[in-house]
Tab-separated table of C-alpha atoms (C1' of nucleotides) in Angstrom:
chain	number	residue	atom	x	y	z
A	1	UNK	CA	0.000	0.000	0.000
A	2	UNK	CA	1.305	3.479	0.868
A	3	UNK	CA	1.624	4.416	-2.758
A	4	UNK	CA	-1.113	5.319	-5.163
A	5	UNK	CA	-1.164	3.830	-8.622
A	6	UNK	CA	-2.959	5.393	-11.560
A	7	UNK	CA	-6.172	7.168	-10.820
A	8	UNK	CA	-7.387	5.120	-7.879
A	9	UNK	CA	-7.247	6.163	-4.257
A	10	UNK	CA	-5.830	4.467	-1.202
A	11	UNK	CA	-9.301	4.380	0.323
A	12	UNK	CA	-10.634	2.447	-2.617
A	13	UNK	CA	-7.849	-0.101	-2.489
A	14	UNK	CA	-8.102	-0.596	1.248
A	15	UNK	CA	-11.877	-0.943	0.988
A	16	UNK	CA	-11.540	-3.660	-1.636
A	17	UNK	CA	-8.844	-5.512	0.265
A	18	UNK	CA	-10.751	-5.322	3.523
A	19	UNK	CA	-13.966	-6.465	1.909
A	20	UNK	CA	-12.387	-9.452	0.240
A	21	UNK	CA	-10.527	-10.325	3.449
A	22	UNK	CA	-13.782	-10.277	5.378
A	23	UNK	CA	-15.619	-12.263	2.708
A	24	UNK	CA	-12.738	-14.742	2.538
A	25	UNK	CA	-13.016	-15.399	6.258
A	26	UNK	CA	-9.872	-13.663	7.496
A	27	UNK	CA	-11.584	-12.307	10.587
A	28	UNK	CA	-13.940	-13.913	13.081
A	29	UNK	CA	-17.539	-12.678	12.994
A	30	UNK	CA	-18.012	-10.055	15.674
A	31	UNK	CA	-14.305	-9.513	16.244
A	32	UNK	CA	-13.211	-5.892	16.671
A	33	UNK	CA	-11.623	-4.037	13.766
A	34	UNK	CA	-9.245	-1.613	15.409
A	35	UNK	CA	-8.623	1.333	13.151
A	36	UNK	CA	-5.070	2.024	14.298
A	37	UNK	CA	-4.035	-1.626	13.979
A	38	UNK	CA	-5.458	-1.941	10.491
A	39	UNK	CA	-3.786	1.317	9.523
A	40	UNK	CA	-0.440	-0.085	10.624
A	41	UNK	CA	-1.104	-3.341	8.787
A	42	UNK	CA	-1.987	-1.610	5.531
A	43	UNK	CA	0.677	1.043	6.053
A	44	UNK	CA	-1.736	3.932	5.619
A	45	UNK	CA	-3.171	6.612	7.876
A	46	UNK	CA	-6.169	6.107	10.123
A	47	UNK	CA	-8.300	8.339	7.917
A	48	UNK	CA	-7.998	5.901	5.028
A	49	UNK	CA	-8.980	2.897	7.133
A	50	UNK	CA	-11.804	4.841	8.707
A	51	UNK	CA	-13.212	5.692	5.293
A	52	UNK	CA	-12.998	2.069	4.182
A	53	UNK	CA	-14.710	0.839	7.346
A	54	UNK	CA	-17.410	3.476	6.991
A	55	UNK	CA	-18.144	2.213	3.491
A	56	UNK	CA	-18.271	-1.416	4.586
A	57	UNK	CA	-20.436	-0.518	7.568
A	58	UNK	CA	-22.956	1.179	5.280
A	59	UNK	CA	-22.994	-1.987	3.189
A	60	UNK	CA	-23.619	-4.145	6.227
A	61	UNK	CA	-20.414	-6.192	6.274
A	62	UNK	CA	-19.099	-4.276	9.258
A	63	UNK	CA	-20.881	-3.037	12.360
A	64	UNK	CA	-20.258	0.406	13.793
A	65	UNK	CA	-20.991	1.405	17.390
A	66	UNK	CA	-20.616	5.146	17.860
A	67	UNK	CA	-17.660	5.905	20.110
A	68	UNK	CA	-16.935	2.217	20.386
A	69	UNK	CA	-15.574	1.457	16.976
A	70	UNK	CA	-16.016	-1.123	14.266
A	71	UNK	CA	-16.379	-4.879	14.316
A	72	UNK	CA	-16.908	-7.640	11.797
A	73	UNK	CA	-20.553	-8.383	11.231
A	74	UNK	CA	-22.002	-11.173	13.309
A	75	UNK	CA	-23.613	-14.300	11.900
A	76	UNK	CA	-26.902	-15.950	12.778
A	77	UNK	CA	-29.107	-18.523	11.126
A	78	UNK	CA	-32.038	-16.146	11.371
A	79	UNK	CA	-30.213	-13.426	9.502
A	80	UNK	CA	-29.063	-15.804	6.807
A	81	UNK	CA	-32.676	-16.769	6.246
A	82	UNK	CA	-33.621	-13.116	5.955
A	83	UNK	CA	-30.832	-12.484	3.470
A	84	UNK	CA	-31.847	-15.535	1.432
A	85	UNK	CA	-35.438	-14.352	1.402
A	86	UNK	CA	-34.427	-10.893	0.142
A	87	UNK	CA	-32.062	-12.411	-2.402
A	88	UNK	CA	-34.687	-14.798	-3.598
A	89	UNK	CA	-37.073	-11.936	-4.182
A	90	UNK	CA	-34.689	-9.570	-5.922
A	91	UNK	CA	-32.486	-11.971	-7.835
A	92	UNK	CA	-35.511	-13.865	-9.154
A	93	UNK	CA	-36.957	-10.685	-10.564
A	94	UNK	CA	-33.600	-9.657	-11.988
A	95	UNK	CA	-33.314	-13.100	-13.548
A	96	UNK	CA	-36.716	-12.781	-15.210
A	97	UNK	CA	-35.840	-9.382	-16.601
A	98	UNK	CA	-32.442	-10.596	-17.738
A	99	UNK	CA	-33.965	-13.568	-19.575
A	100	UNK	CA	-36.458	-11.221	-21.195
A	101	UNK	CA	-33.827	-8.709	-22.321
A	102	UNK	CA	-30.631	-10.718	-22.874
A	103	UNK	CA	-29.109	-10.684	-26.360
A	104	UNK	CA	-26.766	-13.076	-28.114
A	105	UNK	CA	-23.644	-11.713	-26.468
A	106	UNK	CA	-25.215	-12.274	-23.090
A	107	UNK	CA	-26.145	-15.840	-24.013
A	108	UNK	CA	-22.575	-16.480	-25.057
A	109	UNK	CA	-21.201	-15.076	-21.822
A	110	UNK	CA	-23.536	-17.256	-19.794
A	111	UNK	CA	-22.365	-20.323	-21.694
A	112	UNK	CA	-18.732	-19.340	-21.304
A	113	UNK	CA	-19.010	-18.779	-17.562
A	114	UNK	CA	-20.979	-21.947	-16.998
A	115	UNK	CA	-18.261	-23.881	-18.762
A	116	UNK	CA	-15.562	-22.204	-16.718
A	117	UNK	CA	-17.437	-22.896	-13.500
A	118	UNK	CA	-18.057	-26.529	-14.385
A	119	UNK	CA	-14.348	-27.069	-14.982
A	120	UNK	CA	-13.171	-25.480	-11.744
A	121	UNK	CA	-12.885	-27.624	-8.591
A	122	UNK	CA	-14.919	-26.250	-5.689
A	123	UNK	CA	-13.005	-27.576	-2.701
A	124	UNK	CA	-9.439	-28.127	-1.749
A	125	UNK	CA	-8.079	-30.486	0.863
A	126	UNK	CA	-6.253	-28.449	3.453
A	127	UNK	CA	-5.399	-29.728	6.931
A	128	UNK	CA	-7.918	-32.562	6.876
A	129	UNK	CA	-10.870	-30.277	6.199
A	130	UNK	CA	-12.569	-29.085	3.074
A	131	UNK	CA	-12.047	-25.444	2.248
A	132	UNK	CA	-13.730	-23.453	-0.465
A	133	UNK	CA	-11.268	-22.405	-3.099
A	134	UNK	CA	-11.151	-18.669	-3.611
A	135	UNK	CA	-10.903	-19.078	-7.347
A	136	UNK	CA	-14.096	-21.158	-7.484
A	137	UNK	CA	-15.809	-18.615	-5.242
A	138	UNK	CA	-14.920	-15.865	-7.651
A	139	UNK	CA	-16.083	-17.714	-10.749
A	140	UNK	CA	-19.239	-18.839	-8.984
A	141	UNK	CA	-20.019	-15.245	-8.260
A	142	UNK	CA	-19.321	-14.193	-11.832
A	143	UNK	CA	-21.575	-16.958	-13.129
A	144	UNK	CA	-24.522	-15.946	-10.986
A	145	UNK	CA	-23.946	-12.317	-11.803
A	146	UNK	CA	-23.829	-13.012	-15.529
A	147	UNK	CA	-27.201	-14.733	-15.352
A	148	UNK	CA	-28.812	-11.459	-14.255
A	149	UNK	CA	-26.431	-9.139	-16.129
A	150	UNK	CA	-28.930	-8.435	-18.908
A	151	UNK	CA	-31.426	-7.041	-16.423
A	152	UNK	CA	-31.890	-3.415	-17.501
A	153	UNK	CA	-32.474	-2.101	-13.987
A	154	UNK	CA	-29.203	-1.023	-12.304
A	155	UNK	CA	-30.956	-0.280	-9.025
A	156	UNK	CA	-32.123	-3.872	-8.803
A	157	UNK	CA	-28.708	-5.156	-9.825
A	158	UNK	CA	-27.057	-3.100	-7.112
A	159	UNK	CA	-29.357	-4.625	-4.502
A	160	UNK	CA	-28.503	-8.079	-5.824
A	161	UNK	CA	-24.786	-7.353	-5.650
A	162	UNK	CA	-24.975	-6.265	-2.019
A	163	UNK	CA	-27.120	-9.197	-1.005
A	164	UNK	CA	-24.655	-11.496	-2.711
A	165	UNK	CA	-21.869	-10.113	-0.542
A	166	UNK	CA	-23.935	-10.738	2.550
A	167	UNK	CA	-24.580	-14.368	1.632
A	168	UNK	CA	-20.979	-14.800	0.570
A	169	UNK	CA	-20.056	-13.848	4.124
A	170	UNK	CA	-21.895	-16.902	5.408
A	171	UNK	CA	-20.293	-19.246	2.926
A	172	UNK	CA	-16.982	-18.852	4.738
A	173	UNK	CA	-17.924	-18.373	8.324
A	174	UNK	CA	-20.542	-21.011	8.942
A	175	UNK	CA	-19.905	-24.364	10.571
A	176	UNK	CA	-18.252	-26.749	8.107
A	177	UNK	CA	-20.603	-28.405	5.673
A	178	UNK	CA	-21.680	-31.915	6.586
A	179	UNK	CA	-22.751	-32.992	3.174
A	180	UNK	CA	-21.199	-32.022	-0.093
A	181	UNK	CA	-23.951	-31.718	-2.611
A	182	UNK	CA	-23.473	-31.655	-6.307
A	183	UNK	CA	-23.955	-28.047	-7.271
A	184	UNK	CA	-22.871	-28.834	-10.796
A	185	UNK	CA	-26.149	-30.461	-11.766
A	186	UNK	CA	-28.040	-27.458	-10.402
A	187	UNK	CA	-25.892	-24.987	-12.282
A	188	UNK	CA	-26.340	-26.998	-15.457
A	189	UNK	CA	-30.123	-27.125	-15.108
A	190	UNK	CA	-30.222	-23.408	-14.319
A	191	UNK	CA	-28.115	-22.578	-17.364
A	192	UNK	CA	-30.318	-24.695	-19.604
A	193	UNK	CA	-33.499	-23.057	-18.356
A	194	UNK	CA	-31.980	-19.593	-18.800
A	195	UNK	CA	-30.757	-20.262	-22.325
A	196	UNK	CA	-34.123	-21.822	-23.162
A	197	UNK	CA	-35.663	-18.521	-21.976
A	198	UNK	CA	-37.863	-20.412	-19.569
A	199	UNK	CA	-38.192	-17.802	-16.806
A	200	UNK	CA	-40.543	-19.740	-14.576
A	201	UNK	CA	-38.373	-22.812	-14.564
A	202	UNK	CA	-35.149	-20.804	-14.146
A	203	UNK	CA	-36.582	-18.945	-11.164
A	204	UNK	CA	-37.837	-22.187	-9.672
A	205	UNK	CA	-34.423	-23.806	-9.909
A	206	UNK	CA	-32.700	-20.676	-8.666
A	207	UNK	CA	-34.890	-20.390	-5.580
A	208	UNK	CA	-34.340	-24.017	-4.680
A	209	UNK	CA	-30.622	-23.531	-5.294
A	210	UNK	CA	-30.104	-20.715	-2.816
A	211	UNK	CA	-32.565	-22.196	-0.329
A	212	UNK	CA	-30.527	-25.373	-0.277
A	213	UNK	CA	-27.316	-23.409	0.174
A	214	UNK	CA	-28.697	-21.868	3.331
A	215	UNK	CA	-29.999	-25.167	4.629
A	216	UNK	CA	-26.666	-26.872	4.217
A	217	UNK	CA	-24.767	-24.035	5.889
A	218	UNK	CA	-26.700	-24.397	9.097
A	219	UNK	CA	-27.329	-28.106	8.596
A	220	UNK	CA	-31.110	-27.928	8.537
A	221	UNK	CA	-32.866	-31.095	7.534
B	1	UNK	CA	-22.235	21.867	15.406
B	2	UNK	CA	-18.716	21.787	16.872
B	3	UNK	CA	-19.923	20.258	20.119
B	4	UNK	CA	-21.006	16.705	20.749
B	5	UNK	CA	-24.085	15.968	22.801
B	6	UNK	CA	-24.672	12.721	24.604
B	7	UNK	CA	-23.354	9.611	22.941
B	8	UNK	CA	-23.664	10.619	19.321
B	9	UNK	CA	-20.826	11.645	17.071
B	10	UNK	CA	-20.323	14.674	14.874
B	11	UNK	CA	-20.198	12.428	11.836
B	12	UNK	CA	-23.613	11.017	12.614
B	13	UNK	CA	-25.145	14.439	13.062
B	14	UNK	CA	-23.604	15.846	9.922
B	15	UNK	CA	-24.694	12.774	7.963
B	16	UNK	CA	-28.275	13.208	9.111
B	17	UNK	CA	-28.316	16.918	8.415
B	18	UNK	CA	-26.755	16.500	5.001
B	19	UNK	CA	-29.134	13.726	4.076
B	20	UNK	CA	-32.201	15.655	5.073
B	21	UNK	CA	-30.878	18.763	3.307
B	22	UNK	CA	-30.384	16.772	0.123
B	23	UNK	CA	-33.774	15.091	0.420
B	24	UNK	CA	-35.404	18.439	1.161
B	25	UNK	CA	-34.002	19.882	-2.044
B	26	UNK	CA	-31.367	22.223	-0.631
B	27	UNK	CA	-28.890	21.403	-3.385
B	28	UNK	CA	-29.308	21.074	-7.135
B	29	UNK	CA	-28.965	17.534	-8.523
B	30	UNK	CA	-25.446	17.054	-9.826
B	31	UNK	CA	-24.058	20.113	-8.083
B	32	UNK	CA	-20.640	19.655	-6.464
B	33	UNK	CA	-20.371	19.106	-2.723
B	34	UNK	CA	-17.063	20.653	-1.784
B	35	UNK	CA	-15.729	19.084	1.380
B	36	UNK	CA	-13.928	22.152	2.678
B	37	UNK	CA	-16.914	24.430	2.083
B	38	UNK	CA	-19.298	22.083	3.853
B	39	UNK	CA	-16.822	21.735	6.699
B	40	UNK	CA	-16.789	25.492	7.124
B	41	UNK	CA	-20.582	25.613	6.943
B	42	UNK	CA	-21.049	22.931	9.584
B	43	UNK	CA	-18.093	24.206	11.600
B	44	UNK	CA	-16.372	20.839	11.704
B	45	UNK	CA	-13.210	19.368	10.247
B	46	UNK	CA	-12.963	17.945	6.744
B	47	UNK	CA	-12.684	14.421	8.109
B	48	UNK	CA	-16.185	14.610	9.534
B	49	UNK	CA	-17.712	15.860	6.300
B	50	UNK	CA	-15.754	13.305	4.330
B	51	UNK	CA	-17.128	10.510	6.479
B	52	UNK	CA	-20.669	11.794	6.065
B	53	UNK	CA	-20.298	12.078	2.303
B	54	UNK	CA	-18.786	8.610	2.103
B	55	UNK	CA	-21.829	7.215	3.882
B	56	UNK	CA	-24.265	9.049	1.640
B	57	UNK	CA	-22.318	7.995	-1.439
B	58	UNK	CA	-22.582	4.345	-0.423
B	59	UNK	CA	-26.322	4.857	-0.051
B	60	UNK	CA	-26.597	6.399	-3.488
B	61	UNK	CA	-27.703	9.916	-2.561
B	62	UNK	CA	-24.287	11.327	-3.418
B	63	UNK	CA	-21.931	10.515	-6.261
B	64	UNK	CA	-18.205	10.108	-5.711
B	65	UNK	CA	-15.592	10.432	-8.444
B	66	UNK	CA	-12.172	9.362	-7.194
B	67	UNK	CA	-9.822	12.338	-7.022
B	68	UNK	CA	-12.598	14.565	-8.217
B	69	UNK	CA	-14.826	14.729	-5.210
B	70	UNK	CA	-18.473	14.439	-4.364
B	71	UNK	CA	-21.619	15.738	-5.993
B	72	UNK	CA	-25.335	15.499	-5.407
B	73	UNK	CA	-26.929	12.578	-7.198
B	74	UNK	CA	-28.358	13.349	-10.600
B	75	UNK	CA	-31.986	12.802	-11.581
B	76	UNK	CA	-33.460	11.090	-14.606
B	77	UNK	CA	-36.851	9.747	-15.505
B	78	UNK	CA	-35.301	6.412	-16.362
B	79	UNK	CA	-33.723	6.066	-12.949
B	80	UNK	CA	-36.911	7.023	-11.172
B	81	UNK	CA	-38.656	4.231	-13.051
B	82	UNK	CA	-35.974	1.793	-11.953
B	83	UNK	CA	-36.272	2.914	-8.351
B	84	UNK	CA	-40.052	2.590	-8.488
B	85	UNK	CA	-39.741	-0.895	-9.944
B	86	UNK	CA	-37.385	-1.977	-7.157
B	87	UNK	CA	-39.565	-0.338	-4.528
B	88	UNK	CA	-42.656	-1.946	-5.928
B	89	UNK	CA	-41.016	-5.348	-5.681
B	90	UNK	CA	-39.562	-5.007	-2.193
B	91	UNK	CA	-42.161	-2.901	-0.481
B	92	UNK	CA	-44.982	-5.092	-1.797
B	93	UNK	CA	-43.365	-8.164	-0.311
B	94	UNK	CA	-42.675	-6.341	2.953
B	95	UNK	CA	-46.301	-5.242	3.002
B	96	UNK	CA	-47.526	-8.820	2.562
B	97	UNK	CA	-45.302	-10.039	5.363
B	98	UNK	CA	-46.309	-7.138	7.564
B	99	UNK	CA	-50.004	-7.846	7.048
B	100	UNK	CA	-49.379	-11.496	7.821
B	101	UNK	CA	-47.443	-10.810	11.025
B	102	UNK	CA	-48.816	-7.525	12.381
B	103	UNK	CA	-50.383	-7.579	15.844
B	104	UNK	CA	-52.896	-5.300	17.547
B	105	UNK	CA	-50.328	-2.666	18.467
B	106	UNK	CA	-49.254	-2.470	14.846
B	107	UNK	CA	-52.871	-2.094	13.717
B	108	UNK	CA	-53.321	0.743	16.171
B	109	UNK	CA	-50.192	2.496	14.981
B	110	UNK	CA	-51.334	2.243	11.384
B	111	UNK	CA	-54.668	3.787	12.300
B	112	UNK	CA	-52.988	6.524	14.300
B	113	UNK	CA	-50.590	7.470	11.539
B	114	UNK	CA	-53.248	7.384	8.883
B	115	UNK	CA	-55.309	9.773	10.945
B	116	UNK	CA	-52.351	12.078	11.459
B	117	UNK	CA	-51.536	12.021	7.768
B	118	UNK	CA	-55.107	12.681	6.743
B	119	UNK	CA	-55.232	15.763	8.969
B	120	UNK	CA	-51.969	17.284	7.724
B	121	UNK	CA	-52.009	19.592	4.705
B	122	UNK	CA	-49.682	18.426	1.925
B	123	UNK	CA	-48.846	21.692	0.195
B	124	UNK	CA	-48.170	25.233	1.191
B	125	UNK	CA	-48.510	28.320	-0.941
B	126	UNK	CA	-45.119	29.962	-1.157
B	127	UNK	CA	-44.195	32.504	-3.821
B	128	UNK	CA	-47.014	31.578	-6.186
B	129	UNK	CA	-45.977	27.920	-6.414
B	130	UNK	CA	-46.953	24.845	-4.498
B	131	UNK	CA	-44.264	23.435	-2.246
B	132	UNK	CA	-44.378	20.194	-0.344
B	133	UNK	CA	-44.489	20.795	3.365
B	134	UNK	CA	-41.640	19.138	5.201
B	135	UNK	CA	-43.927	18.119	8.027
B	136	UNK	CA	-46.270	16.299	5.645
B	137	UNK	CA	-43.298	14.655	3.978
B	138	UNK	CA	-42.138	13.336	7.312
B	139	UNK	CA	-45.543	11.989	8.355
B	140	UNK	CA	-46.079	10.508	4.904
B	141	UNK	CA	-42.868	8.629	5.287
B	142	UNK	CA	-43.787	7.418	8.758
B	143	UNK	CA	-47.161	6.250	7.501
B	144	UNK	CA	-45.701	4.174	4.684
B	145	UNK	CA	-43.057	2.826	6.966
B	146	UNK	CA	-45.593	1.820	9.597
B	147	UNK	CA	-47.517	-0.183	7.021
B	148	UNK	CA	-44.528	-2.479	6.558
B	149	UNK	CA	-43.174	-2.184	10.110
B	150	UNK	CA	-44.514	-5.584	11.146
B	151	UNK	CA	-42.491	-7.316	8.450
B	152	UNK	CA	-40.148	-9.627	10.381
B	153	UNK	CA	-37.281	-9.355	7.895
B	154	UNK	CA	-34.921	-6.461	8.764
B	155	UNK	CA	-32.873	-6.992	5.619
B	156	UNK	CA	-35.935	-6.375	3.488
B	157	UNK	CA	-36.921	-3.384	5.611
B	158	UNK	CA	-33.488	-1.869	5.195
B	159	UNK	CA	-33.763	-2.157	1.418
B	160	UNK	CA	-37.176	-0.494	1.587
B	161	UNK	CA	-35.808	2.345	3.699
B	162	UNK	CA	-33.011	3.078	1.255
B	163	UNK	CA	-35.280	2.924	-1.756
B	164	UNK	CA	-37.640	5.282	-0.008
B	165	UNK	CA	-34.836	7.816	0.365
B	166	UNK	CA	-34.087	7.532	-3.317
B	167	UNK	CA	-37.686	8.179	-4.322
B	168	UNK	CA	-37.964	10.932	-1.754
B	169	UNK	CA	-35.121	12.617	-3.601
B	170	UNK	CA	-37.288	12.874	-6.691
B	171	UNK	CA	-40.254	14.258	-4.846
B	172	UNK	CA	-38.379	17.516	-4.300
B	173	UNK	CA	-36.255	17.859	-7.370
B	174	UNK	CA	-38.588	17.032	-10.205
B	175	UNK	CA	-40.366	19.574	-12.372
B	176	UNK	CA	-43.357	21.057	-10.529
B	177	UNK	CA	-46.456	18.886	-10.552
B	178	UNK	CA	-49.060	19.829	-13.108
B	179	UNK	CA	-51.964	18.129	-11.476
B	180	UNK	CA	-52.611	17.798	-7.813
B	181	UNK	CA	-54.146	14.438	-7.252
B	182	UNK	CA	-56.020	13.425	-4.156
B	183	UNK	CA	-53.628	11.144	-2.338
B	184	UNK	CA	-55.984	11.048	0.615
B	185	UNK	CA	-58.422	8.649	-1.015
B	186	UNK	CA	-55.553	6.342	-1.940
B	187	UNK	CA	-54.108	6.368	1.557
B	188	UNK	CA	-57.560	5.653	2.958
B	189	UNK	CA	-58.150	2.702	0.631
B	190	UNK	CA	-54.672	1.360	1.375
B	191	UNK	CA	-55.231	1.613	5.112
B	192	UNK	CA	-58.584	-0.162	4.842
B	193	UNK	CA	-57.125	-3.022	2.823
B	194	UNK	CA	-54.232	-3.379	5.261
B	195	UNK	CA	-56.460	-3.393	8.344
B	196	UNK	CA	-58.780	-5.853	6.586
B	197	UNK	CA	-55.701	-8.074	6.131
B	198	UNK	CA	-56.362	-8.190	2.409
B	199	UNK	CA	-52.810	-8.527	1.103
B	200	UNK	CA	-53.643	-8.820	-2.557
B	201	UNK	CA	-55.781	-5.721	-2.560
B	202	UNK	CA	-53.312	-3.770	-0.417
B	203	UNK	CA	-50.441	-4.608	-2.745
B	204	UNK	CA	-52.540	-3.727	-5.766
B	205	UNK	CA	-53.404	-0.308	-4.365
B	206	UNK	CA	-49.838	0.258	-3.211
B	207	UNK	CA	-48.340	-0.505	-6.608
B	208	UNK	CA	-50.794	1.795	-8.367
B	209	UNK	CA	-50.056	4.446	-5.722
B	210	UNK	CA	-46.317	4.619	-6.275
B	211	UNK	CA	-46.646	4.136	-10.031
B	212	UNK	CA	-48.888	7.177	-10.167
B	213	UNK	CA	-46.448	9.169	-8.056
B	214	UNK	CA	-43.716	8.562	-10.619
B	215	UNK	CA	-46.010	9.336	-13.539
B	216	UNK	CA	-47.032	12.665	-12.089
B	217	UNK	CA	-43.460	13.693	-11.286
B	218	UNK	CA	-42.400	13.414	-14.890
B	219	UNK	CA	-45.826	14.260	-16.232
B	220	UNK	CA	-46.381	11.014	-18.134
B	221	UNK	CA	-49.847	10.445	-19.485
C	1	DT	C1'	-2.993	28.637	-36.130
C	2	DA	C1'	-2.895	24.432	-33.930
C	3	DT	C1'	-0.729	21.417	-30.769
C	4	DA	C1'	2.214	20.393	-27.026
C	5	DT	C1'	4.374	21.623	-22.641
C	6	DT	C1'	4.756	24.230	-18.428
C	7	DT	C1'	2.940	26.624	-14.592
C	8	DA	C1'	-0.397	27.929	-11.150
C	9	DC	C1'	-4.113	27.010	-8.447
C	10	DA	C1'	-8.122	24.886	-6.213
C	11	DA	C1'	-9.808	21.008	-4.223
C	12	DA	C1'	-9.243	16.096	-3.023
C	13	DA	C1'	-6.788	12.740	-0.481
C	14	DT	C1'	-3.870	11.618	3.065
C	15	DC	C1'	-1.254	12.164	7.198
C	16	DG	C1'	0.188	12.495	12.208
C	17	DA	C1'	-1.121	14.710	16.318
C	18	DT	C1'	-4.690	16.120	19.625
C	19	DT	C1'	-8.970	15.704	22.049
C	20	DC	C1'	-12.903	12.820	23.740
C	21	DT	C1'	-15.154	8.448	25.252
C	22	DT	C1'	-15.534	4.346	27.221
C	23	DA	C1'	-14.203	0.585	29.994
C	24	DT	C1'	-11.382	-1.144	33.633
C	25	DA	C1'	-9.057	-0.853	37.793
C	26	DT	C1'	-8.370	1.242	42.163
C	27	DA	C1'	-9.685	3.768	46.015
C	28	DT	C1'	-13.060	5.643	49.156
C	29	DA	C1'	-17.350	5.816	51.432
C	30	DT	C1'	-21.817	3.790	53.034
D	1	DA	C1'	-19.878	-6.395	51.317
D	2	DT	C1'	-21.763	-3.255	48.288
D	3	DA	C1'	-21.977	1.006	46.233
D	4	DT	C1'	-19.996	5.311	44.604
D	5	DA	C1'	-16.267	8.096	43.187
D	6	DT	C1'	-11.728	8.786	41.032
D	7	DA	C1'	-7.741	7.646	38.205
D	8	DT	C1'	-5.952	5.565	34.163
D	9	DA	C1'	-5.246	3.681	29.769
D	10	DA	C1'	-6.776	2.113	25.132
D	11	DG	C1'	-8.855	3.331	21.330
D	12	DA	C1'	-12.337	6.259	18.804
D	13	DA	C1'	-13.266	10.660	16.909
D	14	DT	C1'	-11.743	14.865	15.425
D	15	DC	C1'	-8.599	18.315	13.914
D	16	DG	C1'	-5.334	21.236	11.071
D	17	DA	C1'	-1.549	20.717	8.096
D	18	DT	C1'	0.720	18.440	4.179
D	19	DT	C1'	0.835	16.019	-0.110
D	20	DT	C1'	-1.234	14.706	-4.390
D	21	DT	C1'	-4.290	15.242	-8.211
D	22	DG	C1'	-6.901	17.375	-11.901
D	23	DT	C1'	-8.081	21.700	-14.461
D	24	DA	C1'	-7.234	25.598	-16.757
D	25	DA	C1'	-4.389	29.348	-18.040
D	26	DA	C1'	-0.029	30.636	-19.914
D	27	DT	C1'	3.788	29.763	-22.536
D	28	DA	C1'	6.398	27.466	-25.848
D	29	DT	C1'	6.902	24.694	-30.115
D	30	DA	C1'	5.831	23.078	-34.835
DNA sequence: TATATTTACAAAATCGATTCTTATATATAT
DNA sequence: ATATATATAAGAATCGATTTTGTAAATATA
């Protein structure tokens, strides 16, 4: 850090790094984020870190208690359900609109990303336990985002993006998955429905897909 | 400003003031928000204003161009339509959930706020033109928020709150209304449907209500 | 004249230091 | 023993100054 490259700002860079660190599970949920410590770690001033934390707090990934400082967002099954419900609502609608408006280029991108996703391993063996690979995580996100990318409503897309971040948070922090389901089949079916312009079916599959994700995370049966 | 009261922070206060100023139409859409000027105006340091602007930028009321500064959000008919679409989706769902979960206290609050709203004049004559009264604006907001207050999903409610701010922005900045419709009848019908626990009807009225609001603002026929 | 380079300036971004808050520990009083 | 008051230290919030960036005017170059 400490040096600016091109036209970006330190605040922007620190915000991105901090966000991806939090989403990648670098910090425990609820653990304090001390401004001065982070500033030392990133080798920037407190103002920069403060601005980054303020951004993340407004987005809900970080909590802010006035005069008490910042902490990583906490996790609860109840909140995950609420996030899934909101995502289900907004991403389904975005998906419908995307299917209705997508052109050939969009179709091609969906196919390309589905292929990429299907060829990328989801887990890695590290220290006896399964860990989600960051690369897969990234492609998975791109795939889901591409599905709704043709939605012509940026306001809706922005909501979807933020809700995605919130669910992504849970993917890394929750108790380790008991079962490993085959997401590949679901992604394939979803892609087929989308390319076949079958909105109802695509939405149906999508809703089941994210519902199941939540269930597995907290091991509901 | 310059002095802190109780447990709140300067940043919080400035954020609130700035937000309500923007929503009340104090600044032109797209006009620059110079940090140092605002700091002088509020009698605080630049850091405080910067933090406030960062928050508002993350919420979409302010635009931020890296190394170029902040400006008030711009307004377009297209964006208003997108906001209305997102609001329609989220607030309708929140309304359904609220109607399904609301208890007696909630019912009473809805009745109380509807009464208050119905007894408050919407416009005031100032310099030949109609201006929205801030007091009405505030009660109107409270009324709509109370309708969905019993929704048990805070994530959804937060989305609704933000989208409300974005539409509120348009209420003050758009070209002056040609026609003055009677919102009272609509609010009455909406309240009746809600208290009668008729979700479908309530949502139907609500959607028409906000659709009409957008149409009038940009004078669509 | 048109284009490129330099300079000057205003405002943004960043910094390091100072002032406030809160929580904890210690002391004093009931 | 419990409650209240005081001291202290860690960290948040704020400040004013410094550095960097982008814009526009001025100058130089083709």
